[in-house]
Amino acid sequence: MKNYYTLVGALTLIISVTTNKLAAQQASTHINTKPKLVVGIVVDQMRYDYLPRFWSKYGQGGFKRMVSEGFIAKNNHFNYVPTKTAAGHTSVYTGSTPKTHGIIGNDWYDKTEKRMVYCTEDATVNSVGTTSDAGKMSPRRMLSSTMTDQLKLATVSKGKVIGVSLKDRASILPAGSAADGAYWFEGGHDGNWITSTYYVQQLPEWVQKFNDSDAAEKYKKTWNTLYDIKTYTESLPDDNKFEGAFRGEKAPVFPHELKKLWKDNGEFSLLKSVPYGNSLTVDFAEAAVNGENLGKDDITDFLAVSFSSTDYVGHQFGVSAKETEDTYLRLDNDLARLFSFLDEKVGKGNYTVFLTADHAAVEVPSYLESLEIPGGYENGKDFYNKVNTFLKDTFGSDKLIENISNDQIFLNHEELKDLKLSSAEVETAIANEIVSYKNIAEAYTGTAMRNQQFTKGLAAKLQMGYNFKRSGDVLFALEPGYITSSGRTGTTHGSGYIYDTHTPLLFFGKGIKHGETAQLTQIPDIAATICTLLGISFPSGEAGQPITQALEN
């Protein structure tokens, strides 16, 4: 009997130790999921409805793989205005909005410098890989840390972070302030990938080797549809008045002969405006994985990739063009190629991917007009003249406006002082005046943005995009479907309406649960979700919540 109790005790001890060990292992897995590599993908100007619209034509290895193996958030939105490229990329990676991170547009009027400034311009650094000023860029105008910065902090800089995009801002801002490198495509005569001395003093050997290989040269070819154009039934007829043609083309129709258009359209810069620019981005991203040995050890690395050709194509051809449809079908193939490469180089199940967009886009307003759907155009020059005339008649000065940009009015505060006028008084007068103008939906003063709390509607979105030091004195929003433009072809973005805010959000890979949600998710939630997955601190300005349904356990 004694031996029996001894045996039972021993077995109980073994079971207890084993159970505790398994529990500890599980707890460790739940608390800190460590993929070897995180790949953040931002598709410039991708509307959510491009997923269901072209679904039947997508292959199995791109968007469909992300949905079938991962998690899709079907009701994902930007929660601020303006929905612009730089602000969008920064919001995705900081988990905040322009109110906090300070990137209030691609460019904006600087009230201190009294000039328009570009989001990543930096005169204190020099170009690397080019003799032009195209490399004089850095993330120094960004006021919050990014999830990529937090990864650097969590790994005491052992985890590598690399940003890749055709656009400088789409590479620099996601990579963050502590990145190992950010690279963008200069285009022009040479067609090289470049960077700045903020990161390195000379191009790494792998980048120089990529440039020397003339990798972009192979895309100097005809752009025709990937499949029979007759099957592109989700789009308008190829020849229509709502699309813009390339310089040298008589009509915006397939095929687009790039060799014939080369000189008149910026040579290698032309690749940015066709889907081959996305293919080139994948080529370079793969070179970055190899050249930087990303995902080769147990310390998580981060590759931030932005596909920009989708934005160029959308601006020129619009939402419902066959060129736009073809661009997304080709992007789907490029994604499949990238994922297959990662399977081989990093290992299937060893990496995590998220995919979203920096904004969506409105249907071409002239197309909306043709269907008698509300939409149209606002002339910026006429708007300025009308407001200026009002101020002169009301306050006796035509010098009270210093700048109008990004749907914001900046007042001349020196002129206000000379006339002994309060800013609040003039702001209120302007807001009350312009809200009566045709095509203006709403207008708010900077004073209200600072002192009131808006909880819903456009006012709340404007407030989330309002930065105390950088934003204007009066903010306004056009009516739905309206844009400020002198042309009537192609599309744009920037508003707080659903057509600009509704973007895809997909996760797949290590630590991601298969599923979907139609509940509201917002752009700041992405950084919170990835940081929770990695078990690292959230960015300094984080305002989102983790999407727990997407995470295993």
XYZ file of C-alpha atoms in Angstrom:
553
model
C 0.000 0.000 0.000
C 2.871 2.334 0.817
C 4.343 1.774 -2.655
C 0.896 2.498 -4.161
C 0.650 5.911 -2.450
C 4.247 6.663 -3.370
C 3.490 5.851 -7.009
C 0.307 7.953 -6.997
C 2.193 10.841 -5.442
C 4.933 10.617 -8.043
C 2.427 10.485 -10.882
C 0.546 13.445 -9.418
C 3.798 15.414 -9.191
C 4.715 14.556 -12.799
C 1.261 15.523 -14.058
C 1.358 18.762 -12.052
C 4.812 19.706 -13.336
C 3.878 18.797 -16.921
C 0.611 20.730 -16.701
C 2.338 23.794 -15.260
C 5.007 23.602 -17.935
C 2.410 23.380 -20.721
C 0.432 26.222 -19.167
C 3.561 28.360 -18.984
C 4.363 27.593 -22.603
C 0.826 28.443 -23.661
C 0.873 31.649 -21.637
C 4.148 32.601 -23.270
C 2.643 31.956 -26.697
C -0.471 33.973 -25.874
C 1.453 36.922 -24.463
C 4.182 37.207 -27.030
C 3.675 35.817 -30.522
C 6.937 36.189 -32.369
C 6.749 35.890 -36.134
C 10.150 36.109 -37.731
C 8.870 38.874 -39.999
C 5.912 41.255 -40.078
C 4.986 42.579 -43.512
C 2.782 45.668 -43.487
C 1.124 46.348 -46.840
C -0.637 49.599 -47.697
C -2.350 49.784 -51.089
C -2.620 53.423 -52.110
C -6.223 54.496 -52.892
C -7.812 51.038 -52.506
C -11.550 51.091 -51.877
C -12.988 48.170 -49.919
C -15.390 47.336 -52.733
C -12.508 46.483 -55.064
C -12.382 43.164 -53.168
C -15.929 41.977 -53.931
C -16.099 43.778 -57.284
C -13.178 41.888 -58.832
C -13.390 38.785 -56.614
C -14.325 36.353 -59.371
C -11.192 37.275 -61.324
C -8.689 37.165 -58.459
C -6.427 34.123 -58.242
C -6.018 31.867 -55.205
C -2.650 33.155 -54.005
C -3.233 36.868 -53.361
C -6.311 38.519 -51.863
C -8.205 35.213 -51.734
C -5.381 33.557 -49.807
C -5.455 36.320 -47.223
C -9.205 35.884 -46.782
C -9.243 32.064 -46.824
C -6.325 31.689 -44.400
C -6.660 34.872 -42.394
C -9.044 37.486 -41.045
C -11.017 40.170 -42.881
C -12.565 43.291 -41.346
C -15.338 44.304 -43.727
C -16.318 47.578 -42.095
C -12.947 49.288 -41.713
C -12.809 53.092 -41.850
C -10.658 56.151 -41.416
C -11.947 58.219 -38.520
C -10.565 61.621 -39.510
C -10.232 64.204 -42.276
C -8.175 64.682 -44.477
C -7.895 61.248 -46.088
C -4.600 61.877 -47.867
C -1.621 59.594 -48.585
C 0.871 60.866 -46.014
C -1.733 61.184 -43.263
C -3.073 57.716 -44.059
C 0.247 55.908 -43.947
C 1.205 57.717 -40.750
C -2.113 56.916 -39.078
C -1.830 53.209 -39.929
C 1.607 52.955 -38.344
C 1.238 55.366 -35.397
C -2.211 54.096 -34.448
C -3.295 57.709 -34.125
C -4.656 60.538 -36.281
C -3.272 63.851 -37.614
C -4.482 65.490 -34.413
C -1.678 63.666 -32.627
C 0.939 62.617 -35.187
C 0.949 65.999 -36.951
C 1.013 64.829 -40.581
C -2.042 66.832 -41.660
C -1.603 66.279 -45.408
C 0.933 65.484 -48.089
C 1.924 69.101 -47.764
C 0.517 71.947 -45.720
C 0.954 75.622 -44.950
C 3.456 76.086 -42.150
C 2.311 78.986 -39.990
C 5.810 79.525 -38.614
C 7.795 79.290 -41.844
C 5.055 81.101 -43.822
C 5.226 78.644 -46.715
C 3.927 75.295 -47.934
C 6.015 72.431 -46.586
C 6.173 68.811 -47.748
C 5.513 66.073 -45.203
C 8.988 64.489 -45.380
C 11.187 67.319 -46.673
C 14.367 67.819 -44.649
C 17.060 70.282 -45.675
C 19.442 68.915 -43.032
C 19.966 65.615 -44.874
C 21.360 64.795 -48.299
C 20.326 62.471 -51.104
C 21.874 59.035 -51.406
C 21.806 57.287 -54.764
C 21.044 60.416 -56.795
C 22.481 63.866 -57.448
C 19.027 65.470 -57.295
C 17.211 66.720 -54.183
C 14.750 63.813 -54.341
C 16.530 62.127 -51.446
C 16.510 65.084 -49.057
C 13.798 63.467 -46.966
C 13.262 62.165 -43.436
C 10.440 61.393 -40.956
C 11.297 64.353 -38.690
C 7.972 66.157 -39.166
C 6.131 63.178 -37.631
C 5.313 63.806 -33.956
C 4.427 60.287 -32.721
C 6.275 56.989 -32.664
C 5.192 54.157 -34.962
C 4.683 50.439 -34.334
C 7.935 49.963 -36.230
C 9.662 52.299 -33.761
C 8.181 50.309 -30.891
C 9.601 47.122 -32.393
C 13.032 48.741 -32.478
C 12.645 49.721 -28.816
C 11.362 46.284 -27.780
C 14.282 44.499 -29.435
C 16.903 47.099 -28.455
C 17.330 47.745 -32.184
C 18.085 44.100 -33.004
C 14.911 43.757 -35.079
C 15.387 45.318 -38.502
C 12.877 47.720 -40.064
C 12.871 48.511 -43.789
C 10.410 50.675 -45.747
C 9.807 50.249 -49.490
C 7.595 52.234 -51.862
C 7.619 54.109 -55.142
C 6.675 57.231 -53.117
C 9.098 58.681 -50.584
C 6.379 59.491 -48.033
C 4.892 56.003 -48.313
C 8.247 54.464 -47.482
C 9.587 56.912 -44.884
C 6.579 57.469 -42.617
C 5.654 53.767 -42.123
C 9.295 52.820 -41.489
C 9.298 55.313 -38.618
C 11.974 57.388 -36.950
C 14.307 54.545 -35.941
C 14.250 52.543 -39.187
C 17.297 50.790 -40.614
C 16.338 52.019 -44.054
C 13.648 53.512 -46.268
C 13.903 53.387 -50.054
C 11.851 54.944 -52.839
C 11.880 55.044 -56.632
C 13.160 58.225 -58.234
C 12.072 57.420 -61.779
C 13.279 59.923 -64.365
C 16.130 59.072 -66.694
C 17.916 56.537 -64.472
C 15.066 54.680 -62.757
C 16.927 54.059 -59.494
C 15.901 53.381 -55.920
C 17.270 56.017 -53.563
C 17.334 57.065 -49.903
C 18.804 59.803 -47.681
C 21.645 60.336 -45.253
C 19.078 60.168 -42.449
C 19.516 56.390 -42.815
C 22.850 55.664 -44.516
C 25.778 57.508 -46.057
C 25.815 55.328 -49.165
C 23.523 52.791 -50.753
C 23.879 49.277 -49.339
C 25.505 46.845 -51.726
C 22.240 45.030 -52.400
C 20.472 48.267 -53.418
C 23.322 49.292 -55.687
C 23.313 45.826 -57.224
C 19.561 46.086 -57.829
C 19.962 49.472 -59.523
C 22.867 48.234 -61.627
C 20.774 45.292 -62.829
C 18.420 47.658 -64.676
C 15.525 45.787 -63.094
C 13.087 48.524 -64.126
C 14.050 48.283 -67.784
C 12.062 45.086 -68.339
C 8.837 46.947 -67.588
C 9.350 49.371 -70.469
C 6.767 47.522 -72.525
C 3.168 47.688 -73.676
C 0.451 47.762 -71.025
C -2.452 45.687 -72.265
C -5.130 43.942 -70.234
C -4.087 40.846 -68.314
C -7.177 38.991 -69.557
C -9.467 39.482 -72.539
C -10.801 43.027 -72.244
C -14.291 41.757 -73.111
C -14.360 39.985 -69.738
C -13.807 43.245 -67.844
C -17.536 43.654 -67.330
C -17.158 45.316 -63.922
C -15.901 48.522 -65.574
C -17.073 51.228 -67.965
C -16.358 51.026 -71.704
C -12.665 51.519 -72.411
C -13.125 54.756 -74.356
C -15.096 57.241 -72.260
C -14.910 60.916 -71.344
C -14.325 60.361 -67.636
C -10.691 59.198 -67.951
C -7.453 61.063 -68.585
C -5.014 60.032 -71.310
C -1.235 59.896 -71.072
C 0.664 62.681 -72.830
C 0.979 61.676 -76.460
C -2.149 59.516 -76.490
C -5.208 60.434 -78.505
C -7.520 58.529 -76.180
C -7.236 56.776 -72.771
C -7.624 53.277 -74.190
C -5.726 49.984 -74.292
C -3.107 49.152 -75.332
C -0.847 51.799 -73.768
C 2.445 51.750 -75.682
C 4.937 52.737 -72.984
C 7.902 52.926 -75.355
C 6.102 55.509 -77.481
C 4.984 57.435 -74.393
C 8.345 57.224 -72.607
C 9.900 60.639 -73.276
C 6.691 62.654 -72.880
C 5.771 61.045 -69.561
C 8.923 61.241 -67.470
C 10.719 58.121 -68.737
C 11.002 55.707 -65.784
C 8.540 57.875 -63.829
C 5.899 56.541 -66.223
C 6.176 53.170 -64.467
C 4.612 54.727 -61.382
C 1.416 55.355 -63.351
C 0.969 51.792 -64.625
C 0.628 48.482 -62.740
C 4.226 47.558 -63.564
C 5.233 49.969 -60.804
C 3.674 47.578 -58.293
C 5.538 44.660 -59.869
C 8.798 46.589 -59.562
C 7.983 47.270 -55.914
C 7.665 43.523 -55.266
C 10.996 42.956 -57.045
C 12.661 45.461 -54.744
C 10.887 44.178 -51.623
C 12.184 40.692 -52.335
C 15.674 42.117 -52.814
C 15.313 43.854 -49.436
C 14.376 40.590 -47.700
C 17.436 38.909 -49.196
C 19.809 41.841 -48.834
C 18.908 42.626 -45.221
C 18.400 38.954 -44.197
C 14.928 39.751 -42.920
C 13.169 36.966 -41.047
C 16.304 34.857 -40.662
C 16.394 34.647 -36.869
C 13.987 34.622 -33.930
C 14.069 38.395 -33.489
C 11.129 39.901 -35.353
C 11.917 42.099 -38.361
C 9.478 44.424 -40.138
C 9.065 45.131 -43.848
C 6.740 48.040 -44.648
C 5.611 47.925 -48.285
C 3.345 50.423 -50.005
C 1.932 49.888 -53.489
C 1.573 53.314 -55.084
C 0.712 52.658 -58.736
C -2.894 52.043 -57.736
C -3.123 55.688 -56.669
C -1.594 57.072 -59.858
C -3.914 54.927 -61.987
C -6.961 55.938 -59.946
C -6.214 59.646 -60.172
C -5.862 59.429 -63.946
C -8.538 56.933 -64.930
C -11.031 56.842 -62.045
C -12.798 54.205 -59.984
C -14.698 52.413 -62.769
C -12.047 52.326 -65.506
C -10.815 49.145 -67.133
C -7.293 50.384 -66.326
C -8.188 50.359 -62.632
C -9.651 46.863 -62.851
C -6.581 45.578 -64.657
C -4.285 47.214 -62.112
C -5.949 45.342 -59.242
C -5.934 42.019 -61.083
C -2.219 42.463 -61.679
C -1.667 43.550 -58.068
C -3.358 40.322 -56.978
C -0.755 38.392 -58.971
C 2.033 40.479 -57.453
C 0.758 39.723 -53.946
C 0.651 36.013 -54.737
C 4.228 36.220 -55.966
C 5.326 38.036 -52.809
C 3.599 35.552 -50.488
C 5.083 32.587 -52.356
C 8.516 34.173 -51.999
C 7.982 34.677 -48.255
C 6.854 31.058 -47.893
C 10.170 29.981 -49.335
C 12.528 32.493 -47.736
C 10.977 32.990 -44.295
C 8.789 29.907 -44.057
C 5.035 29.503 -44.212
C 3.672 30.163 -40.749
C 6.734 32.164 -39.718
C 5.537 35.583 -40.881
C 2.508 37.817 -40.334
C 0.940 40.135 -42.903
C -1.601 42.914 -42.711
C -3.021 44.731 -45.724
C -5.001 47.971 -45.764
C -5.127 51.271 -47.669
C -4.176 54.861 -46.914
C -7.551 56.128 -48.199
C -10.139 55.181 -50.795
C -11.581 57.411 -53.560
C -14.726 59.025 -54.938
C -16.318 58.050 -58.247
C -15.378 60.525 -60.992
C -17.759 63.432 -60.274
C -18.466 64.018 -63.972
C -19.586 60.377 -64.187
C -21.843 60.926 -61.160
C -23.287 63.989 -62.900
C -24.012 61.939 -66.013
C -26.182 59.630 -63.883
C -27.766 62.586 -62.021
C -26.180 61.366 -58.790
C -25.105 64.263 -56.524
C -21.532 65.277 -57.258
C -19.490 67.870 -59.092
C -16.634 70.346 -58.919
C -15.647 73.343 -56.831
C -13.317 75.946 -58.338
C -10.657 76.797 -55.761
C -9.760 80.166 -57.286
C -13.365 81.306 -57.369
C -13.805 80.231 -53.748
C -10.768 82.244 -52.648
C -11.908 85.364 -54.495
C -15.390 85.152 -53.040
C -14.160 84.774 -49.451
C -11.594 87.536 -49.894
C -14.236 89.920 -51.244
C -16.428 89.135 -48.239
C -13.595 89.922 -45.820
C -12.800 93.189 -47.547
C -16.441 94.266 -47.432
C -16.829 93.166 -43.802
C -13.503 94.089 -42.196
C -11.978 96.489 -44.716
C -8.995 94.326 -45.684
C -8.186 91.918 -48.503
C -5.073 90.686 -46.705
C -6.701 88.614 -43.987
C -6.230 85.289 -45.779
C -2.688 83.990 -45.741
C -3.370 80.596 -47.339
C -6.114 78.172 -48.353
C -5.096 74.517 -48.653
C -6.409 71.077 -47.673
C -9.890 72.612 -47.203
C -8.526 74.884 -44.495
C -8.244 78.667 -44.332
C -5.186 80.179 -42.643
C -5.561 83.748 -41.437
C -2.932 86.491 -41.479
C -2.537 87.054 -37.748
C -0.309 90.095 -38.205
C -3.081 91.753 -40.207
C -5.587 90.774 -37.513
C -3.381 92.439 -34.922
C -2.987 95.607 -36.975
C -6.757 95.869 -37.429
C -7.366 95.030 -33.765
C -9.511 92.050 -34.733
C -9.769 88.840 -32.756
C -9.109 85.611 -34.595
C -12.287 84.067 -33.154
C -14.392 86.925 -34.521
C -13.048 86.598 -38.055
C -13.126 82.793 -37.950
C -16.803 82.837 -37.002
C -17.638 85.377 -39.697
C -15.918 83.260 -42.372
C -17.529 80.013 -41.217
C -20.994 81.591 -41.214
C -20.358 83.068 -44.666
C -18.967 80.068 -46.542
C -21.514 77.591 -45.206
C -24.046 79.488 -47.329
C -22.005 78.876 -50.501
C -23.131 76.292 -53.002
C -21.250 72.961 -52.620
C -20.062 73.731 -49.052
C -21.600 71.276 -46.595
C -20.150 72.343 -43.246
C -17.643 74.820 -41.801
C -16.012 75.043 -38.376
C -13.664 77.438 -36.659
C -10.302 76.487 -35.258
C -11.510 77.929 -31.965
C -14.354 75.412 -31.907
C -11.989 72.584 -32.817
C -9.852 73.451 -29.789
C -12.561 74.174 -27.254
C -15.508 71.912 -28.073
C -15.821 68.141 -28.112
C -17.452 66.726 -31.243
C -18.534 63.097 -31.035
C -20.109 62.275 -34.395
C -20.397 63.262 -38.028
C -17.952 65.273 -40.109
C -17.218 67.583 -37.195
C -15.763 64.696 -35.185
C -13.655 63.548 -38.134
C -12.406 67.079 -38.745
C -11.472 67.357 -35.081
C -9.524 64.079 -35.188
C -7.554 65.559 -38.086
C -7.070 68.963 -36.449
C -3.595 69.592 -35.073
C -3.433 72.549 -32.682
C -0.134 73.938 -34.019
C -0.381 73.029 -37.698
C -4.001 73.200 -38.812
C -5.855 76.218 -40.164
C -8.214 78.745 -38.585
C -11.321 77.649 -40.487
C -12.083 74.122 -41.718
C -14.743 73.267 -44.272
C -16.144 70.241 -46.085
C -17.650 70.039 -49.555
C -20.963 68.341 -50.251
C -20.820 64.566 -50.918
C -19.481 63.724 -54.366
C -17.844 67.130 -54.867
C -14.118 67.763 -55.246
C -11.975 70.839 -55.801
C -10.611 70.487 -59.309
C -10.240 72.320 -62.605
C -10.395 69.054 -64.588
C -13.241 66.621 -65.165
C -11.397 63.306 -65.539
C -10.059 60.856 -62.983
C -10.712 60.726 -59.277
C -9.281 62.009 -56.022
C -9.789 61.709 -52.247
C -9.483 63.640 -49.007
C -13.000 63.879 -47.572
C -14.611 62.220 -44.569
C -17.334 60.590 -46.615
C -17.645 56.827 -46.778
C -16.277 56.576 -50.309
C -12.964 57.971 -49.010
C -12.939 56.264 -45.598
C -13.993 52.650 -46.321
C -10.846 50.607 -46.951
C -9.926 46.910 -46.777
C -8.278 45.387 -43.730
C -6.849 41.872 -43.956
C -4.562 39.909 -41.629
C -2.990 36.509 -42.169
C -0.082 34.412 -41.010
C 1.402 33.591 -37.629
C -0.825 34.482 -34.687
C -3.860 35.318 -36.845
C -7.172 33.521 -36.452
C -9.318 32.674 -39.474
C -12.536 34.678 -39.488
C -14.276 37.911 -40.324
C -16.150 40.791 -38.774
C -18.636 43.354 -40.026
C -18.315 45.372 -36.823
C -16.755 48.807 -37.135
C -12.972 48.842 -37.048
C -10.884 51.960 -37.466
C -7.441 52.626 -38.860
C -5.777 53.245 -35.462
C -6.817 49.711 -34.456
C -4.222 48.210 -36.816
C -1.171 49.281 -34.833
C -2.832 48.220 -31.580
C -3.535 44.781 -33.055
C -0.015 44.196 -34.358
C 1.606 45.466 -31.155
C -0.652 43.181 -29.108
C 0.311 40.271 -31.353
C 4.020 41.010 -30.842
C 3.704 41.751 -27.137
C 5.287 45.183 -27.476
C 4.290 48.641 -26.288
C 1.826 50.648 -28.351
C 3.055 53.762 -30.228
C 3.232 56.946 -28.154
C 0.115 58.513 -29.700
C -1.921 55.295 -29.975
C -5.676 55.823 -29.982
C -6.946 52.479 -31.281
C -8.065 49.190 -29.778
C -6.777 45.702 -30.654
C -9.054 43.736 -32.965
C -9.121 40.741 -30.657
C -11.282 38.640 -33.015
C -8.322 38.535 -35.422
C -5.844 37.192 -32.865
C -5.412 33.557 -31.899
C -6.314 32.794 -28.266
